């Protein structure tokens, strides 16, 4: 049986779906994953994906898609469509438009014909997608997150990886604070590299400059996804402002600290732990107070909407806790 699985998000989105995807594969289901094509290398590392159906966001899907049109008897519709993307109704409808024989998805009041479990908005993604496939009779292990190290050399074995970027620009921790952390770590004699996408390279270079570190340590825009995986797998520590990068560190068991923006009027927590309560993965929360919808302050530039209430000293203390719990 072939299942078309919708998970059209970034690195973190794909990684949090890995236990559910592996559960499907163990159950004898062939998985076609609708996801951005640039994640194909990461999807291959999961060992749970047979084919990628290139997809961005919730655009209409084309079935059977690349790779199966040439077969003698291409399926006219998916045997099964599974929504690991969201609660609907749009993501449900994108899959329903392909007329699959069956649709696995969370119940949504706008689509009463979807008979699935109740959506819990507070549930972590890993548990959410495991619960969905289990509701339909497929046992899943939420701890089944680990990835194999790709067969490529790490660009900087044993380095401390600092990843200042992230999809939500307005909620990013300030570059000058990443620079302060990088400068302190380098001052302890530890090798430091700065990662990011090609678009984030100018910011990464700014962090290096403010940290008084050479531009050669900036790997942003210079690594493939497989090389990034190898880098994280062999790193001493990952410090990030991006949940996807933090999830990648979790997938490789690499100690990590992530600074995340949270919406609210007051800071609700100074630190926490990820991955089953492990001190190896630390989370720091900064308060994000958004402007009114449509306000010019909600732009691609950082603004005073972020209170910046996490200090470099706190990140360094969290790094000590993470390293103490996961000596490599």
CSV table of N, CA and C in Angstrom, one decimal, residues 2 14 16 34 38 41 57 72 81 95 102-103 110 134 139-140 160 180 183 200 204 223 284-285 291 299 312 314 327:
chain,number,residue,atom,x,y,z
A,2,UNK,N,0.5,2.3,-0.7
A,2,UNK,CA,1.2,3.5,-0.8
A,2,UNK,C,0.4,4.6,-0.1
A,14,UNK,N,10.0,18.4,9.4
A,14,UNK,CA,10.2,17.0,8.9
A,14,UNK,C,10.7,16.1,10.1
A,16,UNK,N,10.3,16.3,13.3
A,16,UNK,CA,9.3,15.9,14.3
A,16,UNK,C,8.3,14.9,13.8
A,34,UNK,N,5.1,14.5,0.7
A,34,UNK,CA,4.9,15.8,0.0
A,34,UNK,C,5.6,16.8,0.9
A,38,UNK,N,14.2,20.6,-1.4
A,38,UNK,CA,15.5,20.8,-0.8
A,38,UNK,C,15.7,19.9,0.5
A,41,UNK,N,17.5,15.2,0.9
A,41,UNK,CA,18.7,14.5,1.5
A,41,UNK,C,18.3,14.1,3.0
A,57,UNK,N,4.4,24.6,0.9
A,57,UNK,CA,3.2,25.1,1.6
A,57,UNK,C,2.1,24.2,1.3
A,72,UNK,N,4.0,1.4,-16.0
A,72,UNK,CA,3.0,0.8,-16.8
A,72,UNK,C,1.6,1.0,-16.3
A,81,UNK,N,-4.0,8.8,2.1
A,81,UNK,CA,-3.4,10.1,2.3
A,81,UNK,C,-3.4,10.4,3.8
A,95,UNK,N,-5.3,17.3,0.4
A,95,UNK,CA,-5.2,15.9,0.2
A,95,UNK,C,-6.5,15.3,-0.3
A,102,UNK,N,-8.5,6.5,1.2
A,102,UNK,CA,-8.7,6.8,2.6
A,102,UNK,C,-7.9,8.0,3.0
A,103,UNK,N,-8.4,8.8,4.0
A,103,UNK,CA,-7.7,9.9,4.5
A,103,UNK,C,-7.5,9.8,6.0
A,110,UNK,N,-15.0,22.0,10.6
A,110,UNK,CA,-15.3,22.5,9.2
A,110,UNK,C,-15.5,21.4,8.2
A,134,UNK,N,-1.3,6.2,15.6
A,134,UNK,CA,-1.7,5.2,16.5
A,134,UNK,C,-3.3,5.1,16.6
A,139,UNK,N,1.2,1.3,15.6
A,139,UNK,CA,2.0,1.7,16.8
A,139,UNK,C,3.2,2.5,16.4
A,140,UNK,N,3.5,3.6,17.2
A,140,UNK,CA,4.6,4.5,17.0
A,140,UNK,C,5.4,4.7,18.2
A,160,UNK,N,32.0,24.0,18.3
A,160,UNK,CA,30.7,24.6,18.8
A,160,UNK,C,30.0,25.3,17.6
A,180,UNK,N,28.4,37.8,21.4
A,180,UNK,CA,28.9,37.8,22.7
A,180,UNK,C,29.2,36.4,23.2
A,183,UNK,N,32.1,34.9,21.2
A,183,UNK,CA,33.4,35.5,21.7
A,183,UNK,C,33.8,34.8,23.0
A,200,UNK,N,21.2,34.0,4.9
A,200,UNK,CA,21.6,34.4,6.3
A,200,UNK,C,23.1,34.7,6.4
A,204,UNK,N,25.4,36.1,9.5
A,204,UNK,CA,26.4,35.3,10.1
A,204,UNK,C,27.8,36.0,10.1
A,223,UNK,N,27.4,25.0,3.1
A,223,UNK,CA,27.2,23.6,3.4
A,223,UNK,C,26.0,23.1,2.7
A,284,UNK,N,15.7,28.2,26.2
A,284,UNK,CA,15.5,29.5,26.8
A,284,UNK,C,14.4,30.2,26.1
A,285,UNK,N,13.5,30.9,26.8
A,285,UNK,CA,12.4,31.6,26.1
A,285,UNK,C,12.5,33.1,26.3
A,291,UNK,N,3.0,43.4,17.4
A,291,UNK,CA,2.1,44.6,17.1
A,291,UNK,C,0.8,44.1,16.6
A,299,UNK,N,7.4,43.2,10.2
A,299,UNK,CA,8.1,43.1,8.9
A,299,UNK,C,9.2,42.1,9.0
A,312,UNK,N,23.3,36.9,27.2
A,312,UNK,CA,24.3,36.0,26.8
A,312,UNK,C,24.8,35.1,28.0
A,314,UNK,N,23.1,33.9,30.4
A,314,UNK,CA,22.1,32.8,30.6
A,314,UNK,C,22.4,31.7,29.6
A,327,UNK,N,28.7,14.9,27.9
A,327,UNK,CA,30.1,15.0,27.6
A,327,UNK,C,30.4,14.1,26.4
